[in-house]
């Protein structure tokens, strides 16, 4: 499959017709760090995106014959499809998910099944100080890319390895994606409503959660190398990252002998301690529109009663105290839902907040993107241009520094867009050699 950049290169045309896409010096605390990035999907690509956002030169290595899933998923600008519905004939440069995961990176293609491709990968690794991968365990070993081999190529290299189960132990060879990790780590078992089957998490949540552990590990290793001069091998297990989210429940099970599923657990939207009631999400005006309301004491309950106009049911003895309300949550939630239904969630939120009641409209993606004033003020979302899909919106990093600015220099690379720059400028190949290797399927 040929990319736009390759077509231009073979015709002798400037491969970066838009000078804004031509690689240059990066800014940020990680400038000067070069990453040979074999990662794909979210758990790896998200991790290296954070490095790229803050100045690292991340070179994304791809295979034309095995496109990254985010390139294949038809999450296209202006087209609505099911998340898991693949395009039978995808445009590899059109996928919005790939564009989001791989902003601020360079992109090259290498056929690792060809010895010449593996030799080029070796040369790229030798020119890099960090190597990352999140393939199924064994893939890098089949290519001979062990930590020992990488150290021979780049003596102070940091080798960041990211997998579902880690690279040691009886499950090391198992493959996984976010939903599998969520199930194995125990997260799925504690999700959902009491008395119902586990509901799952709706997306590959742990792909993104584990990515931040990966990014933190890489930055710690870079800091360590800056102080000791020594590289390191990093082995991050997404399952273990998931277990890190279970601390209070693990304590409850081990100390109190409690089961993590039962007629009253998981609690759904309810809170076990303190005994808040009402504490839930209630329907509002419109289709699938909701508001969250939480009351923690009698004073807040009185404020809510006043805001509701003192309905007769709110004065009943079974709702007279926090303990009584907590014991009668089913009936209380039903009454609350009857009162909130038909009211605008944002108008109601502001009215309750003004009365001293904790309340928040349940926001949709559209709300976050277009109307939330706090998100707009913080500049959470930003736009960059893309040669194929045009202006695209990205979520930013939820961190603000007084002296560091996220270096958003380019949207994600087209397939093989930076082959000429990387293989000629960084590795010293001639234009003819790149042309030949491309024609012969090595690049």
Coordinates of C-alpha atoms in Angstrom, one line a residue:
X1 CA 0.0 0.0 0.0
X2 CA 1.5 3.3 -1.1
X3 CA 1.3 6.5 0.9
X4 CA 0.9 10.1 -0.2
X5 CA 4.4 10.9 0.9
X6 CA 5.9 8.0 -1.1
X7 CA 4.1 9.0 -4.2
X8 CA 5.4 12.5 -3.9
X9 CA 8.9 11.3 -3.2
X10 CA 9.1 9.0 -6.2
X11 CA 7.9 11.8 -8.5
X12 CA 10.7 14.1 -7.3
X13 CA 8.2 16.5 -5.5
X14 CA 9.0 18.0 -2.1
X15 CA 7.7 15.3 0.4
X16 CA 6.6 18.1 2.7
X17 CA 4.6 20.4 0.5
X18 CA 3.3 21.9 3.7
X19 CA 6.4 23.2 5.5
X20 CA 4.6 23.0 8.8
X21 CA 4.9 19.2 8.6
X22 CA 8.6 19.1 8.0
X23 CA 10.4 17.8 11.1
X24 CA 12.6 20.3 12.9
X25 CA 14.0 21.1 16.4
X26 CA 11.6 20.2 19.2
X27 CA 11.0 22.2 22.3
X28 CA 10.1 21.0 25.8
X29 CA 11.7 19.1 28.7
X30 CA 12.2 15.9 26.5
X31 CA 13.8 17.6 23.5
X32 CA 16.9 15.7 22.5
X33 CA 15.3 12.3 23.4
X34 CA 14.8 10.1 20.3
X35 CA 12.4 7.2 20.6
X36 CA 12.2 4.2 18.2
X37 CA 8.6 3.4 18.7
X38 CA 7.3 0.0 17.8
X39 CA 4.1 0.6 19.8
X40 CA 0.6 0.3 18.3
X41 CA -3.0 0.4 19.5
X42 CA -3.6 2.6 22.6
X43 CA -1.6 1.2 25.5
X44 CA 1.7 1.9 23.8
X45 CA 0.8 4.8 21.4
X46 CA -0.8 6.8 24.2
X47 CA 2.4 6.4 26.3
X48 CA 4.7 7.6 23.6
X49 CA 2.3 10.4 22.7
X50 CA 2.9 12.0 26.1
X51 CA 6.6 11.9 25.4
X52 CA 6.1 13.4 22.0
X53 CA 3.8 16.1 23.4
X54 CA 6.7 17.4 25.5
X55 CA 9.5 17.4 23.0
X56 CA 10.7 13.9 22.4
X57 CA 11.4 12.9 18.8
X58 CA 9.2 9.8 18.6
X59 CA 9.6 7.8 15.4
X60 CA 6.6 5.6 14.9
X61 CA 7.5 2.3 13.1
X62 CA 4.8 0.7 11.0
X63 CA 4.2 -2.2 8.7
X64 CA 2.4 -1.5 5.4
X65 CA 1.1 -5.1 5.3
X66 CA -0.3 -5.1 8.9
X67 CA -1.9 -1.7 9.6
X68 CA -2.4 -0.5 13.1
X69 CA -6.0 -1.1 14.2
X70 CA -6.6 2.6 14.8
X71 CA -5.8 3.2 11.1
X72 CA -8.4 0.6 10.2
X73 CA -11.2 1.6 12.5
X74 CA -13.6 3.9 10.5
X75 CA -13.7 6.6 13.1
X76 CA -13.8 9.2 10.5
X77 CA -14.5 12.9 10.8
X78 CA -18.1 13.6 9.7
X79 CA -19.0 9.9 9.6
X80 CA -20.8 8.1 12.4
X81 CA -20.2 4.3 12.7
X82 CA -20.0 1.7 15.4
X83 CA -16.6 1.8 17.2
X84 CA -15.8 -1.8 16.3
X85 CA -16.9 -1.7 12.7
X86 CA -13.9 -2.0 10.5
X87 CA -13.7 -0.5 7.0
X88 CA -13.2 -3.2 4.4
X89 CA -10.9 -1.0 2.4
X90 CA -9.7 1.7 4.8
X91 CA -7.8 4.8 3.9
X92 CA -4.9 4.4 6.3
X93 CA -4.5 8.2 6.6
X94 CA -8.1 8.9 7.4
X95 CA -8.5 7.2 10.8
X96 CA -9.3 9.7 13.6
X97 CA -8.2 7.4 16.4
X98 CA -4.8 6.9 14.9
X99 CA -4.5 10.7 14.4
X100 CA -5.3 11.2 18.0
X101 CA -2.9 8.6 19.4
X102 CA 0.0 9.7 17.2
X103 CA 0.1 13.4 17.0
X104 CA 3.5 15.1 17.3
X105 CA 5.3 11.9 16.0
X106 CA 7.2 11.0 12.9
X107 CA 6.2 8.0 10.9
X108 CA 8.2 5.4 9.0
X109 CA 7.4 2.0 7.5
X110 CA 9.7 -1.0 7.8
X111 CA 9.1 -4.6 6.7
X112 CA 10.5 -6.6 9.6
X113 CA 10.0 -9.8 7.7
X114 CA 12.8 -8.8 5.3
X115 CA 16.4 -9.0 6.6
X116 CA 17.1 -5.6 5.1
X117 CA 14.2 -4.2 7.1
X118 CA 15.5 -5.6 10.3
X119 CA 19.0 -4.2 9.5
X120 CA 17.4 -0.7 9.1
X121 CA 15.5 -1.2 12.4
X122 CA 18.9 -2.0 14.0
X123 CA 20.4 1.2 12.6
X124 CA 17.4 3.3 13.8
X125 CA 17.7 1.7 17.3
X126 CA 21.4 2.5 17.3
X127 CA 20.5 6.2 16.6
X128 CA 17.9 6.3 19.4
X129 CA 18.1 6.4 23.2
X130 CA 14.7 4.9 23.9
X131 CA 13.0 1.9 22.3
X132 CA 9.3 1.1 23.1
X133 CA 7.0 -1.8 22.1
X134 CA 3.7 -3.4 23.2
X135 CA 3.5 -6.4 20.9
X136 CA 2.4 -9.8 22.2
X137 CA 5.4 -11.3 24.1
X138 CA 7.8 -13.1 21.8
X139 CA 7.5 -10.8 18.7
X140 CA 10.5 -8.7 19.5
X141 CA 12.5 -11.8 20.4
X142 CA 11.7 -13.3 17.0
X143 CA 13.3 -10.3 15.5
X144 CA 16.3 -10.7 17.8
X145 CA 15.5 -7.4 19.6
X146 CA 16.2 -8.5 23.1
X147 CA 17.5 -6.1 25.8
X148 CA 21.0 -7.5 25.4
X149 CA 20.9 -6.9 21.6
X150 CA 19.6 -3.4 22.1
X151 CA 22.4 -2.6 24.5
X152 CA 24.9 -3.7 21.9
X153 CA 23.3 -1.3 19.5
X154 CA 22.8 1.6 21.9
X155 CA 24.7 1.0 25.2
X156 CA 22.6 3.4 27.3
X157 CA 19.3 2.4 25.8
X158 CA 16.0 2.4 27.7
X159 CA 13.8 -0.4 26.5
X160 CA 10.2 0.1 27.4
X161 CA 8.1 -3.0 27.2
X162 CA 4.3 -2.9 27.7
X163 CA 2.1 -5.9 27.7
X164 CA -1.1 -7.3 29.3
X165 CA 0.5 -9.7 31.8
X166 CA 4.2 -8.7 31.9
X167 CA 7.1 -10.6 30.3
X168 CA 7.6 -13.2 33.1
X169 CA 5.4 -15.7 34.8
X170 CA 3.0 -18.4 33.6
X171 CA 0.7 -16.0 31.7
X172 CA 3.5 -14.0 30.0
X173 CA 2.7 -15.4 26.6
X174 CA -1.0 -14.5 26.7
X175 CA -2.3 -11.8 24.4
X176 CA -4.7 -9.1 25.7
X177 CA -6.5 -5.9 25.0
X178 CA -8.1 -3.5 27.3
X179 CA -11.4 -5.4 28.0
X180 CA -9.4 -8.6 28.8
X181 CA -7.1 -6.7 31.1
X182 CA -10.1 -5.2 32.9
X183 CA -11.6 -8.7 33.4
X184 CA -8.4 -10.4 34.6
X185 CA -7.4 -7.5 36.9
X186 CA -10.8 -7.7 38.7
X187 CA -12.2 -4.4 37.5
X188 CA -15.0 -6.0 35.5
X189 CA -16.2 -8.1 38.5
X190 CA -16.8 -5.0 40.6
X191 CA -18.6 -3.0 37.9
X192 CA -22.3 -2.7 37.2
X193 CA -25.4 -2.9 39.4
X194 CA -26.1 -5.1 42.5
X195 CA -27.7 -8.5 41.5
X196 CA -26.7 -8.1 37.9
X197 CA -23.9 -9.6 35.8
X198 CA -20.7 -7.5 35.5
X199 CA -21.3 -4.8 33.0
X200 CA -17.8 -4.1 31.6
X201 CA -16.5 -0.6 31.2
X202 CA -17.7 0.4 27.8
X203 CA -14.3 0.9 26.2
X204 CA -10.7 -0.2 26.5
X205 CA -10.3 1.9 29.6
X206 CA -7.1 0.0 30.8
X207 CA -5.4 0.6 27.5
X208 CA -5.3 4.3 28.4
X209 CA -4.8 3.9 32.1
X210 CA -1.8 1.6 31.6
X211 CA -0.4 4.0 29.1
X212 CA 0.2 6.6 31.8
X213 CA 2.0 4.1 33.9
X214 CA 4.1 3.3 30.8
X215 CA 4.8 7.0 30.2
X216 CA 5.7 7.6 33.9
X217 CA 8.1 4.6 33.8
X218 CA 9.8 5.9 30.7
X219 CA 10.3 9.3 32.1
X220 CA 11.7 7.9 35.4
X221 CA 14.1 5.8 33.4
X222 CA 15.2 8.9 31.4
X223 CA 15.7 10.8 34.6
X224 CA 17.7 7.9 36.1
X225 CA 19.9 7.7 33.0
X226 CA 20.5 11.5 33.2
X227 CA 21.9 11.0 36.8
X228 CA 23.6 7.6 36.5
X229 CA 24.5 7.3 32.8
X230 CA 22.8 3.8 32.7
X231 CA 19.8 2.7 30.7
X232 CA 17.3 0.1 31.8
X233 CA 14.7 -2.4 30.7
X234 CA 11.1 -1.6 31.7
X235 CA 8.4 -4.3 32.0
X236 CA 4.9 -2.8 32.6
X237 CA 2.0 -5.2 33.2
X238 CA -1.4 -3.7 32.4
X239 CA -3.1 -6.3 34.6
X240 CA -1.0 -5.1 37.5
X241 CA -1.9 -1.5 36.7
X242 CA -5.6 -2.5 36.9
X243 CA -5.0 -4.1 40.3
X244 CA -3.6 -0.8 41.5
X245 CA -7.1 0.7 41.2
X246 CA -8.6 -1.9 43.6
X247 CA -6.8 -0.9 46.8
X248 CA -9.8 -0.2 49.1
X249 CA -11.7 -3.3 47.8
X250 CA -8.7 -5.6 48.3
X251 CA -8.4 -4.3 51.9
X252 CA -12.1 -4.8 52.5
X253 CA -11.9 -8.4 51.2
X254 CA -8.7 -9.3 53.1
X255 CA -9.7 -7.6 56.4
X256 CA -13.4 -8.0 56.5
X257 CA -13.8 -11.2 54.4
X258 CA -16.3 -9.5 52.2
X259 CA -17.4 -10.7 48.8
X260 CA -17.0 -8.3 45.9
X261 CA -20.4 -9.4 44.4
X262 CA -23.7 -9.8 46.2
X263 CA -27.2 -8.5 46.5
X264 CA -25.9 -5.1 47.7
X265 CA -22.6 -5.0 45.8
X266 CA -21.5 -3.4 43.4
X267 CA -23.3 -0.4 44.7
X268 CA -23.9 1.1 41.3
X269 CA -24.4 4.9 41.8
X270 CA -24.9 4.6 45.5
X271 CA -22.2 5.3 48.1
X272 CA -21.5 2.8 50.9
X273 CA -19.6 5.1 53.2
X274 CA -20.6 7.6 54.4
X275 CA -24.3 6.7 54.2
X276 CA -25.2 9.4 51.6
X277 CA -28.8 9.4 50.4
X278 CA -30.1 10.4 48.0
X279 CA -26.9 9.6 46.1
X280 CA -27.5 8.7 42.5
X281 CA -28.1 9.7 38.9
X282 CA -31.6 10.7 38.0
X283 CA -33.4 11.3 34.6
X284 CA -34.0 14.8 33.2
X285 CA -35.7 16.4 30.3
X286 CA -34.7 14.9 26.9
X287 CA -33.5 11.6 25.7
X288 CA -30.8 10.0 27.8
X289 CA -30.2 13.1 29.9
X290 CA -29.3 12.9 33.6
X291 CA -28.3 14.7 36.7
X292 CA -26.2 13.5 39.6
X293 CA -27.3 14.5 43.1
X294 CA -25.6 13.7 46.4
X295 CA -26.9 14.5 50.0
X296 CA -24.6 13.8 52.9
X297 CA -26.4 15.2 55.9
X298 CA -29.7 16.5 57.2
X299 CA -28.8 20.2 56.5
X300 CA -28.3 19.3 52.8
X301 CA -31.5 17.4 52.8
X302 CA -33.4 20.3 54.1
X303 CA -31.9 22.5 51.4
X304 CA -33.0 20.0 48.8
X305 CA -36.5 19.8 50.2
X306 CA -36.7 23.6 50.0
X307 CA -35.4 23.6 46.4
X308 CA -38.0 20.9 45.5
X309 CA -40.8 23.1 47.0
X310 CA -41.4 20.9 50.0
X311 CA -43.3 18.0 48.4
X312 CA -45.5 16.0 50.9
X313 CA -43.5 12.8 50.4
X314 CA -40.2 14.4 51.5
X315 CA -41.7 15.0 54.9
X316 CA -42.5 11.4 55.5
X317 CA -40.9 9.7 58.6
X318 CA -39.0 7.2 56.4
X319 CA -37.0 10.2 55.0
X320 CA -36.7 12.2 58.2
X321 CA -33.0 11.4 59.0
X322 CA -29.9 10.5 57.0
X323 CA -30.0 6.9 58.5
X324 CA -33.7 6.5 57.5
X325 CA -33.1 7.8 54.0
X326 CA -30.2 5.5 53.5
X327 CA -32.3 2.5 54.6
X328 CA -35.1 3.5 52.2
X329 CA -33.0 4.3 49.1
X330 CA -35.1 2.4 46.6
X331 CA -38.2 4.5 47.4
X332 CA -36.2 7.7 47.7
X333 CA -34.6 7.2 44.3
X334 CA -37.9 6.6 42.7
X335 CA -39.3 9.8 44.2
X336 CA -36.2 11.7 43.2
X337 CA -36.5 10.4 39.6
X338 CA -40.1 11.5 39.4
X339 CA -39.2 15.0 40.5
X340 CA -36.1 15.5 38.2
X341 CA -37.8 14.0 35.1
X342 CA -39.0 16.8 32.8
X343 CA -36.5 19.4 34.2
X344 CA -33.5 20.7 32.2
X345 CA -30.4 19.1 33.7
X346 CA -28.2 22.3 33.6
X347 CA -31.0 24.6 34.9
X348 CA -31.6 22.2 37.7
X349 CA -27.9 21.8 38.5
X350 CA -27.4 25.5 38.9
X351 CA -30.6 25.9 41.0
X352 CA -29.5 23.0 43.4
X353 CA -26.0 24.3 43.6
X354 CA -27.2 27.7 44.5
X355 CA -29.3 26.1 47.3
X356 CA -26.2 24.3 48.7
X357 CA -27.0 20.9 47.3
X358 CA -24.3 18.9 45.5
X359 CA -25.4 18.4 41.9
X360 CA -23.9 18.0 38.5
X361 CA -25.4 17.6 35.0
X362 CA -24.2 14.3 33.5
X363 CA -22.4 15.7 30.4
X364 CA -22.1 14.1 27.0
X365 CA -19.1 14.3 24.6
X366 CA -21.0 17.1 22.8
X367 CA -21.3 19.1 26.1
X368 CA -17.6 18.7 26.8
X369 CA -16.6 19.8 23.3
X370 CA -19.0 22.6 22.7
X371 CA -20.6 24.1 25.8
X372 CA -18.7 23.5 29.0
X373 CA -17.3 26.8 30.1
X374 CA -14.6 25.4 32.4
X375 CA -13.2 23.1 29.8
X376 CA -13.2 25.9 27.3
X377 CA -11.4 28.2 29.7
X378 CA -8.7 25.6 30.4
X379 CA -8.2 25.0 26.7
X380 CA -8.5 21.2 27.2
X381 CA -9.3 20.7 23.5
X382 CA -7.2 22.1 20.7
X383 CA -7.1 21.7 16.9
X384 CA -4.4 20.8 14.3
X385 CA -4.6 20.5 10.6
X386 CA -4.2 17.2 8.8
X387 CA -3.6 16.7 5.0
X388 CA -6.4 14.2 4.6
X389 CA -9.1 14.9 7.2
X390 CA -8.5 18.6 7.6
X391 CA -8.8 20.4 11.0
X392 CA -9.1 17.8 13.7
X393 CA -9.7 18.2 17.4
X394 CA -7.6 16.7 20.1
X395 CA -7.8 16.3 23.9
X396 CA -4.9 17.9 25.6
X397 CA -2.8 16.8 28.5
X398 CA -4.6 17.6 31.8
X399 CA -1.5 19.3 33.2
X400 CA -0.5 23.0 33.2
X401 CA 3.1 24.1 33.8
X402 CA 4.2 27.7 34.6
X403 CA 7.2 27.4 32.3
X404 CA 6.6 24.4 30.0
X405 CA 4.3 24.4 27.0
X406 CA 3.0 21.3 25.1
X407 CA 4.8 21.3 21.7
X408 CA 2.0 20.5 19.3
X409 CA 3.8 20.8 16.0
X410 CA 2.0 18.3 13.8
X411 CA -0.9 16.0 13.5
X412 CA -0.2 12.2 13.1
X413 CA 2.1 11.1 10.3
X414 CA 0.7 9.8 7.0
X415 CA 1.7 6.2 6.3
X416 CA 5.4 6.4 5.6
X417 CA 5.4 10.1 5.5
X418 CA 8.8 10.5 7.1
X419 CA 10.7 7.7 5.4
X420 CA 12.8 10.1 3.3
X421 CA 13.6 12.3 6.3
X422 CA 14.5 9.5 8.7
X423 CA 16.3 7.1 6.4
X424 CA 18.2 9.8 4.6
X425 CA 18.8 12.5 7.1
X426 CA 19.2 10.4 10.2
X427 CA 20.5 7.0 8.9
X428 CA 22.4 8.3 5.8
X429 CA 20.8 6.4 3.0
X430 CA 20.7 8.0 -0.4
X431 CA 17.5 9.0 -2.1
X432 CA 18.0 6.2 -4.7
X433 CA 18.4 3.6 -1.9
X434 CA 15.2 4.7 -0.3
X435 CA 13.5 4.6 -3.7
X436 CA 14.7 1.0 -4.3
X437 CA 13.9 -0.2 -0.9
X438 CA 10.4 1.2 -1.2
X439 CA 9.8 -0.4 -4.6
X440 CA 11.0 -3.7 -3.3
X441 CA 8.6 -3.6 -0.3
X442 CA 11.3 -3.1 2.4
X443 CA 9.9 0.3 3.3

